[in-house]
Amino acid sequence: MNYTEKFRPQYHYSPEKNWMNDPNGLVYYEGEYHLFYQHTPFASQPDFEKMHWGHAVSSDLIYWEELPPALPPGEDGSIFSGSAVVDYHNTSGFFNEEGSGLVAIYTNNGNQAQPGKPQVQSIAYSKDKGRTWTKYEGNPVLFPDTTLDFRDPKVFWHEETSRWIMSLAVKDRVEFYSSPNLKEWTFASGFGADVIGTHRGIYECPDLFSLHVDGDPNKKKWVLILSVGDCNGVNPNDPEPPAGGSGMLYFVGDFDGQVFTPGEAIHSIDDLKWIDFGSDFYAAVTWSNTPEGDGRRLWIGWMNNWRYAGALPTDKWRGHTSIPRELKLRTFTDGIRLVQEPIEEFNRIRSPLATLENVTIEPNANPLVNIVANKAEFIAEFEMATAKEFGFKVRKSENEETVVGYDAVMKKLFVDRTNSGRTDFHPNFAAKHEAPLSPVNHRVRMSIFMDWCSIEVFGGDGTAIISDTIFPDSESNGLELFAVGGNVKLVSLQINDLGSIWQTNDKAKEHARV
């Protein structure tokens, strides 16, 4: 296996074969980042009755070693999304001799022991760094009173109350529970049932965590992450996410161990804060227990959309992750906002392709005409001039191109994948996606990560993000800098190749373990 099939991402994680969706159980433990994920090991379609937790590990979030599936389905039901924690104080009682270990908290779907309550929460533990797991004999540890949508537990240790806190997606709201031992859970509060404009689909994959604002250790806020599924009858009259289908929101506020209180009132859908304005960033959750002294809040998402997830034009594998990203809170004129940045570890696979400085880009003149790339990173800063639109055309050939640009009139960053390659597998795939982005001091910055089947664009200070999958021919590798309706000054441009994380299986495993 050399991971070179058509469209196979070269520096994004994907399983060797078959289906994957939501990242699960993200945890760092004894030198390894664990990436669990929804996985059907025997089919390229999502088989919800046979859903496993797939498993991969890495020492640096770049090179990954795929391990055998961690949690298989059984009489207790299939294994849906959830989280994993390090039980350092052995609150669960599972690690008397070892002192600590990993505990997974996950949803069982179709549990035969709870008729009429198909989604329940269960736990399992591992004493060997996640290689083998034992399901708790007292499962399930939490089950619903009424609703059938009761899933995706994300758990963390809350220092102030010395208790475990669980965020759980419960149809049209998030419910918070607390526990002293990961086995016995008490309802604390709910959030979201009355939040305007968020109920087009069911809630999924919540995540609650704290961040320092502007890097100030004396100023902390809590962030609640929420994925909203594609419309399935909850409230089809609610507006879609910016790119349609499934999408993600966030709320900044306070949490006292019981109740999450948003810091800004939500009076209309215009007050909602979207995480990504593209189609293909969903079910993202953060790593727990990042290394001491690191201090970063890191996460990763599934690069797909439930509107067309099962129809992607790939064969042996179907589904991959985004690049890992760092999350921060920064203060802007309109309030505290979540920003995303690519992780610094990409320096390990960067190598320069081209550099430009202080070049005026005019219509019908392309300074990148002699450069080709199927995967690359672009770091660019433009100074506004007379152009109404400017940016890059990538994965370009006579008949194909993906346009990453800026609309200077509407002040919007955009990705246009209308002619990006294969788009015929779903009527909603060919589209243009836009994110609001105002110039700062008459300048616009963008960082673009282009892989064999994806584009991730970080605009400005990291508040305008567009993540999209694309499926171009391998021969479509041309690049173009363009300007429309005038000229624009390219202040700086660095184009880097990003090496393959696969290389050979043995070498990738060596990197993942170092």
Short mmCIF file of C-alpha atoms in Angstrom, two decimals:
data_model
loop_
_atom_site.label_atom_id
_atom_site.label_comp_id
_atom_site.label_asym_id
_atom_site.label_seq_id
_atom_site.Cartn_x
_atom_site.Cartn_y
_atom_site.Cartn_z
CA MET A 1 0.00 0.00 0.00
CA ASN A 2 1.58 3.30 -1.08
CA TYR A 3 -1.33 5.73 -0.64
CA THR A 4 -1.10 7.10 -4.18
CA GLU A 5 -4.57 6.27 -5.48
CA LYS A 6 -6.32 8.99 -7.44
CA PHE A 7 -7.44 11.83 -5.13
CA ARG A 8 -5.74 10.29 -2.06
CA PRO A 9 -4.70 13.20 0.23
CA GLN A 10 -0.95 13.32 0.75
CA TYR A 11 -0.62 15.24 4.02
CA HIS A 12 -4.09 14.74 5.49
CA TYR A 13 -4.89 11.59 7.43
CA SER A 14 -7.10 9.00 5.76
CA PRO A 15 -7.48 5.30 6.64
CA GLU A 16 -5.87 2.78 4.33
CA LYS A 17 -9.27 1.66 3.11
CA ASN A 18 -13.01 2.12 3.44
CA TRP A 19 -15.21 4.61 5.22
CA MET A 20 -14.37 7.17 7.91
CA ASN A 21 -16.28 10.11 9.40
CA ASP A 22 -16.20 11.95 12.76
CA PRO A 23 -12.92 12.21 14.69
CA ASN A 24 -13.38 10.61 18.12
CA GLY A 25 -11.46 10.19 21.36
CA LEU A 26 -8.74 12.75 20.65
CA VAL A 27 -6.28 12.48 23.52
CA TYR A 28 -2.54 12.83 24.13
CA TYR A 29 -0.94 10.21 26.36
CA GLU A 30 2.66 9.20 27.01
CA GLY A 31 4.14 10.73 23.88
CA GLU A 32 1.33 9.91 21.45
CA TYR A 33 -1.54 11.85 19.95
CA HIS A 34 -4.44 9.44 19.52
CA LEU A 35 -6.88 9.89 16.65
CA PHE A 36 -9.91 7.63 16.88
CA TYR A 37 -12.67 8.04 14.31
CA GLN A 38 -15.93 6.62 13.03
CA HIS A 39 -14.95 3.76 10.74
CA THR A 40 -16.54 0.90 8.83
CA PRO A 41 -13.47 -1.27 8.15
CA PHE A 42 -15.24 -3.54 5.67
CA ALA A 43 -17.15 -1.09 3.46
CA SER A 44 -16.67 2.26 1.73
CA GLN A 45 -20.17 3.34 2.75
CA PRO A 46 -21.26 4.33 6.27
CA ASP A 47 -22.71 1.16 7.78
CA PHE A 48 -24.19 2.50 11.02
CA GLU A 49 -24.90 -0.98 12.38
CA LYS A 50 -21.22 -1.95 12.03
CA MET A 51 -19.58 1.30 13.07
CA HIS A 52 -16.21 0.92 14.84
CA TRP A 53 -13.71 3.32 16.31
CA GLY A 54 -10.80 3.41 13.89
CA HIS A 55 -7.44 4.29 15.43
CA ALA A 56 -4.19 6.04 14.49
CA VAL A 57 -1.34 7.49 16.55
CA SER A 58 1.27 10.17 15.96
CA SER A 59 4.09 11.82 17.86
CA ASP A 60 3.84 15.10 15.96
CA LEU A 61 0.33 15.37 14.38
CA ILE A 62 1.90 15.06 10.92
CA TYR A 63 2.94 11.44 10.44
CA TRP A 64 0.33 8.87 11.44
CA GLU A 65 0.47 5.14 12.05
CA GLU A 66 -2.84 3.38 11.51
CA LEU A 67 -3.57 0.75 14.14
CA PRO A 68 -6.29 -1.94 14.18
CA PRO A 69 -9.80 -0.67 15.02
CA ALA A 70 -10.05 0.02 18.74
CA LEU A 71 -13.71 -0.49 19.66
CA PRO A 72 -15.85 -2.95 17.66
CA PRO A 73 -19.65 -3.17 17.73
CA GLY A 74 -21.40 -6.01 19.53
CA GLU A 75 -24.58 -6.85 21.40
CA ASP A 76 -24.20 -3.51 23.16
CA GLY A 77 -24.71 -1.77 19.80
CA SER A 78 -22.50 -0.07 17.26
CA ILE A 79 -19.84 2.39 18.38
CA PHE A 80 -20.80 5.98 17.66
CA SER A 81 -18.87 9.17 18.42
CA GLY A 82 -17.35 10.07 21.76
CA SER A 83 -14.19 11.13 23.56
CA ALA A 84 -11.28 9.79 25.58
CA VAL A 85 -9.58 11.08 28.73
CA VAL A 86 -6.56 10.29 30.85
CA ASP A 87 -7.80 9.21 34.29
CA TYR A 88 -4.70 10.39 36.12
CA HIS A 89 -6.22 10.09 39.59
CA ASN A 90 -7.87 6.73 38.95
CA THR A 91 -11.30 8.14 39.72
CA SER A 92 -12.82 5.24 37.77
CA GLY A 93 -11.03 2.56 39.79
CA PHE A 94 -9.87 0.84 36.61
CA PHE A 95 -6.14 1.48 37.16
CA ASN A 96 -5.24 0.45 40.70
CA GLU A 97 -1.86 -1.03 39.81
CA GLU A 98 -1.08 1.22 36.86
CA GLY A 99 -2.12 4.44 38.59
CA SER A 100 -3.60 5.93 35.43
CA GLY A 101 -4.82 5.01 31.97
CA LEU A 102 -7.19 5.90 29.16
CA VAL A 103 -10.97 5.86 29.42
CA ALA A 104 -13.18 6.15 26.34
CA ILE A 105 -16.69 7.56 26.67
CA TYR A 106 -18.84 6.81 23.64
CA THR A 107 -22.35 6.30 22.33
CA ASN A 108 -23.70 2.81 21.80
CA ASN A 109 -26.33 2.86 19.07
CA GLY A 110 -28.92 0.07 19.06
CA ASN A 111 -28.21 -1.21 22.57
CA GLN A 112 -30.27 -4.38 23.05
CA ALA A 113 -30.33 -3.97 26.83
CA GLN A 114 -32.34 -0.75 26.62
CA PRO A 115 -35.43 -1.36 24.41
CA GLY A 116 -36.80 1.89 23.02
CA LYS A 117 -33.65 3.78 24.00
CA PRO A 118 -31.30 3.03 21.13
CA GLN A 119 -28.61 5.60 21.99
CA VAL A 120 -26.88 5.22 25.35
CA GLN A 121 -23.51 6.27 26.75
CA SER A 122 -20.92 3.63 27.60
CA ILE A 123 -17.29 3.56 28.71
CA ALA A 124 -14.24 1.38 28.10
CA TYR A 125 -10.73 1.50 29.48
CA SER A 126 -7.22 0.74 28.25
CA LYS A 127 -4.13 -0.12 30.30
CA ASP A 128 -1.75 -0.37 27.33
CA LYS A 129 -1.81 3.09 25.70
CA GLY A 130 -5.00 2.46 23.76
CA ARG A 131 -3.93 -0.74 22.00
CA THR A 132 -6.58 -2.92 23.67
CA TRP A 133 -9.80 -1.94 25.38
CA THR A 134 -12.09 -3.48 27.98
CA LYS A 135 -15.72 -2.45 27.96
CA TYR A 136 -17.07 -1.63 31.41
CA GLU A 137 -19.30 -4.42 32.69
CA GLY A 138 -21.72 -1.86 34.14
CA ASN A 139 -22.50 -0.26 30.78
CA PRO A 140 -24.46 1.77 29.87
CA VAL A 141 -23.56 4.55 32.28
CA LEU A 142 -26.10 7.06 30.95
CA PHE A 143 -29.28 6.66 28.91
CA PRO A 144 -32.07 9.01 27.78
CA ASP A 145 -35.48 9.60 29.31
CA THR A 146 -37.29 10.41 26.09
CA THR A 147 -35.44 11.51 22.93
CA LEU A 148 -33.89 8.98 20.56
CA ASP A 149 -31.06 11.39 19.63
CA PHE A 150 -28.72 11.20 22.61
CA ARG A 151 -25.09 11.00 21.64
CA ASP A 152 -21.51 12.17 21.08
CA PRO A 153 -20.22 12.65 24.66
CA LYS A 154 -17.21 14.97 25.05
CA VAL A 155 -15.71 14.73 28.54
CA PHE A 156 -13.09 16.75 30.44
CA TRP A 157 -11.89 17.19 34.02
CA HIS A 158 -13.14 20.45 35.58
CA GLU A 159 -10.51 21.55 38.09
CA GLU A 160 -12.70 24.07 39.92
CA THR A 161 -15.31 21.48 40.94
CA SER A 162 -13.05 18.38 40.84
CA ARG A 163 -15.52 16.55 38.66
CA TRP A 164 -15.77 15.19 35.14
CA ILE A 165 -18.01 17.23 32.84
CA MET A 166 -19.79 15.73 29.84
CA SER A 167 -21.23 17.71 26.93
CA LEU A 168 -23.85 15.64 25.12
CA ALA A 169 -25.83 16.26 21.93
CA VAL A 170 -29.54 15.73 22.68
CA LYS A 171 -31.58 16.38 19.55
CA ASP A 172 -32.03 20.19 19.56
CA ARG A 173 -29.87 21.07 22.57
CA VAL A 174 -26.63 20.35 24.43
CA GLU A 175 -26.94 18.78 27.87
CA PHE A 176 -24.22 18.96 30.51
CA TYR A 177 -23.64 16.20 33.05
CA SER A 178 -21.13 15.79 35.88
CA SER A 179 -19.52 12.76 37.48
CA PRO A 180 -16.92 11.98 40.16
CA ASN A 181 -15.83 8.72 38.54
CA LEU A 182 -16.92 8.50 34.85
CA LYS A 183 -19.49 5.86 35.85
CA GLU A 184 -22.25 7.81 37.61
CA TRP A 185 -23.59 10.91 35.89
CA THR A 186 -25.84 13.71 37.14
CA PHE A 187 -27.71 16.15 34.89
CA ALA A 188 -26.43 19.72 35.30
CA SER A 189 -28.10 21.93 32.67
CA GLY A 190 -29.09 22.33 29.04
CA PHE A 191 -28.23 24.83 26.34
CA GLY A 192 -29.44 25.64 22.86
CA ALA A 193 -33.10 24.63 22.67
CA ASP A 194 -34.08 28.29 22.24
CA VAL A 195 -31.10 29.46 20.18
CA ILE A 196 -32.47 30.99 16.99
CA GLY A 197 -31.45 29.54 13.65
CA THR A 198 -29.62 26.42 14.83
CA HIS A 199 -32.23 23.70 14.47
CA ARG A 200 -32.23 22.88 10.81
CA GLY A 201 -30.65 19.55 11.74
CA ILE A 202 -29.95 17.73 14.98
CA TYR A 203 -27.08 18.82 17.20
CA GLU A 204 -23.93 16.70 17.06
CA CYS A 205 -20.43 16.49 18.53
CA PRO A 206 -20.43 19.30 21.13
CA ASP A 207 -17.16 20.35 22.74
CA LEU A 208 -16.65 22.70 25.70
CA PHE A 209 -13.25 24.10 26.69
CA SER A 210 -11.58 27.23 28.04
CA LEU A 211 -9.08 29.50 26.31
CA HIS A 212 -7.08 32.54 27.37
CA VAL A 213 -8.20 35.68 25.55
CA ASP A 214 -5.41 37.38 23.58
CA GLY A 215 -2.95 35.08 25.33
CA ASP A 216 -3.62 36.76 28.68
CA PRO A 217 -3.42 34.13 31.47
CA ASN A 218 -5.65 36.32 33.67
CA LYS A 219 -8.47 36.48 31.13
CA LYS A 220 -10.27 33.23 30.38
CA LYS A 221 -13.42 32.44 28.44
CA TRP A 222 -15.22 29.23 27.63
CA VAL A 223 -15.98 28.11 24.08
CA LEU A 224 -18.86 25.79 23.19
CA ILE A 225 -18.51 24.09 19.82
CA LEU A 226 -21.56 22.68 18.08
CA SER A 227 -22.03 20.70 14.88
CA VAL A 228 -25.43 20.94 13.18
CA GLY A 229 -26.37 18.07 10.90
CA ASP A 230 -28.03 18.31 7.52
CA CYS A 231 -31.79 18.80 7.68
CA ASN A 232 -33.62 15.65 8.73
CA GLY A 233 -36.94 17.10 9.79
CA VAL A 234 -36.05 18.83 13.06
CA ASN A 235 -36.82 22.27 11.65
CA PRO A 236 -36.36 22.47 7.86
CA ASN A 237 -37.37 26.16 7.92
CA ASP A 238 -34.21 27.17 9.79
CA PRO A 239 -31.48 28.59 7.54
CA GLU A 240 -28.69 26.39 6.26
CA PRO A 241 -25.05 26.81 7.26
CA PRO A 242 -23.18 29.20 4.93
CA ALA A 243 -22.25 26.47 2.43
CA GLY A 244 -25.34 24.29 2.93
CA GLY A 245 -25.69 20.81 4.36
CA SER A 246 -23.95 20.20 7.68
CA GLY A 247 -21.93 22.91 9.45
CA MET A 248 -20.39 24.11 12.72
CA LEU A 249 -21.07 26.94 15.17
CA TYR A 250 -19.37 28.32 18.26
CA PHE A 251 -20.38 30.36 21.31
CA VAL A 252 -18.04 32.26 23.64
CA GLY A 253 -19.12 32.67 27.25
CA ASP A 254 -18.69 31.42 30.81
CA PHE A 255 -19.06 28.05 32.50
CA ASP A 256 -19.33 27.53 36.29
CA GLY A 257 -19.25 23.75 36.34
CA GLN A 258 -23.00 23.54 35.85
CA VAL A 259 -24.26 26.11 33.34
CA PHE A 260 -22.82 27.57 30.15
CA THR A 261 -23.78 31.23 29.64
CA PRO A 262 -23.04 32.84 26.26
CA GLY A 263 -21.37 36.24 26.44
CA GLU A 264 -23.33 37.74 23.54
CA ALA A 265 -27.08 37.69 23.08
CA ILE A 266 -28.44 35.84 20.06
CA HIS A 267 -31.36 37.84 18.70
CA SER A 268 -31.31 36.57 15.11
CA ILE A 269 -29.46 34.25 12.78
CA ASP A 270 -27.07 37.12 12.02
CA ASP A 271 -25.70 36.77 15.55
CA LEU A 272 -24.58 33.17 14.98
CA LYS A 273 -20.83 32.53 14.69
CA TRP A 274 -19.91 30.00 12.03
CA ILE A 275 -16.62 28.16 12.32
CA ASP A 276 -16.04 27.39 8.66
CA PHE A 277 -17.67 28.86 5.55
CA GLY A 278 -16.83 25.96 3.25
CA SER A 279 -18.72 22.71 2.80
CA ASP A 280 -16.21 20.30 4.23
CA PHE A 281 -15.29 20.86 7.86
CA TYR A 282 -17.52 19.01 10.28
CA ALA A 283 -17.65 17.19 13.63
CA ALA A 284 -14.35 18.74 14.70
CA VAL A 285 -13.35 18.19 18.33
CA THR A 286 -10.28 19.08 20.38
CA TRP A 287 -7.46 17.00 21.84
CA SER A 288 -7.51 16.55 25.58
CA ASN A 289 -4.43 16.35 27.80
CA THR A 290 -2.04 18.09 25.38
CA PRO A 291 1.59 17.93 26.57
CA GLU A 292 2.47 19.89 29.68
CA GLY A 293 4.11 23.15 28.65
CA ASP A 294 2.52 23.10 25.20
CA GLY A 295 -0.54 25.11 26.15
CA ARG A 296 -2.25 24.90 22.78
CA ARG A 297 -5.84 23.91 22.10
CA LEU A 298 -5.62 21.66 19.04
CA TRP A 299 -8.34 20.09 16.96
CA ILE A 300 -9.13 18.30 13.72
CA GLY A 301 -12.28 17.87 11.64
CA TRP A 302 -13.83 15.56 9.08
CA MET A 303 -13.49 16.95 5.56
CA ASN A 304 -16.88 16.00 4.22
CA ASN A 305 -20.53 17.02 4.27
CA TRP A 306 -23.48 14.76 5.07
CA ARG A 307 -25.29 16.08 2.01
CA TYR A 308 -23.01 14.07 -0.31
CA ALA A 309 -20.67 12.14 2.01
CA GLY A 310 -21.47 8.69 0.66
CA ALA A 311 -21.17 9.71 -2.99
CA LEU A 312 -17.56 10.94 -3.16
CA PRO A 313 -15.78 9.70 -6.31
CA THR A 314 -13.14 7.64 -4.49
CA ASP A 315 -12.85 3.88 -4.51
CA LYS A 316 -10.66 2.15 -1.94
CA TRP A 317 -11.08 4.83 0.74
CA ARG A 318 -13.80 7.36 1.44
CA GLY A 319 -13.26 10.25 3.84
CA HIS A 320 -10.31 12.06 5.42
CA THR A 321 -9.51 14.63 8.09
CA SER A 322 -8.64 18.29 7.85
CA ILE A 323 -5.17 19.44 8.78
CA PRO A 324 -4.74 19.79 12.57
CA ARG A 325 -5.33 23.38 13.66
CA GLU A 326 -4.69 25.52 16.72
CA LEU A 327 -7.57 27.45 18.28
CA LYS A 328 -7.23 30.86 19.94
CA LEU A 329 -9.50 33.63 21.23
CA ARG A 330 -8.76 37.17 20.12
CA THR A 331 -10.47 40.48 20.74
CA PHE A 332 -11.73 42.39 17.70
CA THR A 333 -13.81 45.54 17.42
CA ASP A 334 -17.00 43.47 17.31
CA GLY A 335 -16.12 41.19 20.22
CA ILE A 336 -14.12 38.12 21.20
CA ARG A 337 -13.78 35.72 18.29
CA LEU A 338 -12.41 32.25 17.70
CA VAL A 339 -9.48 32.07 15.30
CA GLN A 340 -7.84 29.06 13.69
CA GLU A 341 -4.23 28.65 12.62
CA PRO A 342 -2.39 25.75 10.95
CA ILE A 343 -0.14 23.98 13.43
CA GLU A 344 3.55 24.88 13.41
CA GLU A 345 4.56 21.22 12.99
CA PHE A 346 4.06 21.57 9.23
CA ASN A 347 7.61 22.93 9.17
CA ARG A 348 8.64 19.26 9.20
CA ILE A 349 7.38 18.70 5.66
CA ARG A 350 7.77 22.17 4.09
CA SER A 351 10.21 22.89 1.28
CA PRO A 352 10.21 26.15 -0.73
CA LEU A 353 8.94 26.20 -4.31
CA ALA A 354 8.81 29.92 -5.15
CA THR A 355 8.94 33.37 -3.60
CA LEU A 356 7.60 36.69 -4.94
CA GLU A 357 7.72 40.18 -3.42
CA ASN A 358 6.27 43.55 -4.43
CA VAL A 359 4.81 42.45 -7.75
CA THR A 360 1.89 44.20 -9.44
CA ILE A 361 -0.64 41.67 -10.70
CA GLU A 362 -2.51 42.85 -13.79
CA PRO A 363 -5.25 41.19 -15.85
CA ASN A 364 -4.00 38.54 -18.29
CA ALA A 365 -0.50 38.42 -16.77
CA ASN A 366 0.44 35.33 -14.75
CA PRO A 367 3.81 35.30 -12.95
CA LEU A 368 3.24 31.66 -11.91
CA VAL A 369 2.90 30.35 -15.46
CA ASN A 370 6.01 28.14 -15.16
CA ILE A 371 5.17 26.60 -11.79
CA VAL A 372 3.09 23.44 -11.34
CA ALA A 373 1.87 21.73 -8.18
CA ASN A 374 -0.69 19.13 -7.11
CA LYS A 375 -0.16 19.92 -3.44
CA ALA A 376 1.29 23.05 -1.89
CA GLU A 377 0.98 25.78 0.70
CA PHE A 378 0.51 29.42 -0.34
CA ILE A 379 1.19 32.27 2.11
CA ALA A 380 0.20 35.56 0.49
CA GLU A 381 -0.39 39.20 1.35
CA PHE A 382 -2.07 41.58 -1.09
CA GLU A 383 -2.40 45.35 -0.97
CA MET A 384 -5.65 46.70 -2.33
CA ALA A 385 -5.51 48.75 -5.53
CA THR A 386 -7.99 48.94 -8.43
CA ALA A 387 -8.79 45.24 -8.94
CA LYS A 388 -12.35 44.21 -8.14
CA GLU A 389 -11.27 40.62 -7.64
CA PHE A 390 -7.93 38.88 -7.24
CA GLY A 391 -6.30 35.72 -5.98
CA PHE A 392 -5.20 32.29 -7.20
CA LYS A 393 -6.35 29.67 -9.63
CA VAL A 394 -5.00 26.29 -8.57
CA ARG A 395 -5.21 22.72 -9.86
CA LYS A 396 -5.60 24.37 -13.25
CA SER A 397 -5.78 22.90 -16.74
CA GLU A 398 -7.60 23.76 -19.93
CA ASN A 399 -10.93 22.54 -18.51
CA GLU A 400 -10.44 22.63 -14.73
CA GLU A 401 -9.55 25.13 -12.06
CA THR A 402 -10.30 25.89 -8.43
CA VAL A 403 -10.42 29.62 -7.72
CA VAL A 404 -9.32 30.98 -4.34
CA GLY A 405 -9.91 34.70 -4.39
CA TYR A 406 -11.00 37.92 -2.79
CA ASP A 407 -13.98 40.04 -3.85
CA ALA A 408 -12.82 43.58 -3.15
CA VAL A 409 -16.29 45.05 -3.74
CA MET A 410 -18.20 42.74 -1.38
CA LYS A 411 -15.22 42.28 0.98
CA LYS A 412 -15.43 38.51 0.86
CA LEU A 413 -12.95 35.68 0.64
CA PHE A 414 -14.16 32.88 -1.63
CA VAL A 415 -13.48 29.44 -3.03
CA ASP A 416 -15.13 28.59 -6.34
CA ARG A 417 -15.08 24.87 -7.10
CA THR A 418 -17.65 25.03 -9.90
CA ASN A 419 -15.07 23.82 -12.44
CA SER A 420 -12.75 22.05 -10.01
CA GLY A 421 -12.96 18.60 -11.61
CA ARG A 422 -15.44 15.85 -10.73
CA THR A 423 -18.61 17.55 -9.52
CA ASP A 424 -21.26 15.33 -11.10
CA PHE A 425 -21.73 12.98 -8.14
CA HIS A 426 -24.12 15.38 -6.35
CA PRO A 427 -26.13 18.41 -7.58
CA ASN A 428 -25.01 20.59 -4.64
CA PHE A 429 -21.29 19.98 -4.95
CA ALA A 430 -20.38 22.48 -7.67
CA ALA A 431 -20.59 25.79 -5.80
CA LYS A 432 -18.89 29.00 -4.74
CA HIS A 433 -18.39 29.51 -0.99
CA GLU A 434 -17.77 32.91 0.60
CA ALA A 435 -16.60 34.23 3.96
CA PRO A 436 -16.74 37.87 5.14
CA LEU A 437 -13.26 39.39 5.38
CA SER A 438 -12.42 43.09 5.62
CA PRO A 439 -8.95 44.39 4.66
CA VAL A 440 -6.67 45.50 7.48
CA ASN A 441 -4.66 48.61 6.61
CA HIS A 442 -5.73 48.08 2.98
CA ARG A 443 -4.21 44.60 2.95
CA VAL A 444 -5.61 41.08 2.69
CA ARG A 445 -3.76 38.01 3.88
CA MET A 446 -4.53 34.41 3.01
CA SER A 447 -2.90 31.07 3.73
CA ILE A 448 -3.93 28.19 1.48
CA PHE A 449 -3.34 24.46 2.00
CA MET A 450 -3.89 22.55 -1.25
CA ASP A 451 -3.80 18.75 -1.36
CA TRP A 452 -4.77 16.19 -3.98
CA CYS A 453 -8.44 16.50 -3.05
CA SER A 454 -8.85 19.50 -0.78
CA ILE A 455 -8.46 23.24 -0.25
CA GLU A 456 -8.27 24.88 3.18
CA VAL A 457 -8.06 28.69 3.21
CA PHE A 458 -7.25 30.76 6.30
CA GLY A 459 -8.13 34.40 5.69
CA GLY A 460 -6.88 37.45 7.58
CA ASP A 461 -6.33 36.74 11.28
CA GLY A 462 -7.83 33.27 11.04
CA THR A 463 -11.49 34.22 11.42
CA ALA A 464 -12.44 33.60 7.78
CA ILE A 465 -11.95 29.91 7.04
CA ILE A 466 -13.12 28.00 3.95
CA SER A 467 -12.54 24.25 3.75
CA ASP A 468 -13.61 22.40 0.61
CA THR A 469 -12.93 19.07 -1.02
CA ILE A 470 -12.13 19.01 -4.75
CA PHE A 471 -11.61 16.15 -7.20
CA PRO A 472 -9.44 17.35 -10.13
CA ASP A 473 -7.51 15.28 -12.65
CA SER A 474 -3.92 14.61 -11.65
CA GLU A 475 -2.82 16.46 -14.79
CA SER A 476 -4.54 19.62 -13.56
CA ASN A 477 -1.53 21.11 -11.79
CA GLY A 478 -1.18 24.64 -13.20
CA LEU A 479 -1.14 27.77 -11.03
CA GLU A 480 -2.24 31.32 -11.78
CA LEU A 481 -2.20 34.65 -9.98
CA PHE A 482 -5.05 36.73 -11.32
CA ALA A 483 -6.65 40.16 -11.09
CA VAL A 484 -9.99 41.29 -12.53
CA GLY A 485 -11.06 44.85 -13.34
CA GLY A 486 -7.76 46.44 -12.41
CA ASN A 487 -4.51 45.58 -10.69
CA VAL A 488 -3.46 44.53 -7.22
CA LYS A 489 -0.09 44.60 -5.47
CA LEU A 490 1.26 41.29 -4.30
CA VAL A 491 3.27 42.33 -1.26
CA SER A 492 4.62 38.85 -0.61
CA LEU A 493 4.08 35.24 -1.63
CA GLN A 494 5.72 32.08 -0.39
CA ILE A 495 4.82 28.82 -2.10
CA ASN A 496 5.92 25.66 -0.29
CA ASP A 497 5.71 22.06 -1.26
CA LEU A 498 4.33 19.89 1.52
CA GLY A 499 5.83 16.43 1.44
CA SER A 500 3.79 13.25 1.58
CA ILE A 501 3.21 11.91 5.08
CA TRP A 502 2.90 8.39 3.72
CA GLN A 503 6.30 7.86 2.05
CA THR A 504 6.57 4.14 2.76
CA ASN A 505 4.55 2.42 5.44
CA ASP A 506 7.65 1.55 7.51
CA LYS A 507 9.01 5.09 7.37
CA ALA A 508 5.63 6.60 8.24
CA LYS A 509 5.36 4.27 11.24
CA GLU A 510 8.86 5.28 12.35
CA HIS A 511 7.92 8.99 12.20
CA ALA A 512 4.64 8.36 14.05
CA ARG A 513 6.40 6.64 16.94
CA VAL A 514 9.44 8.92 17.37
#
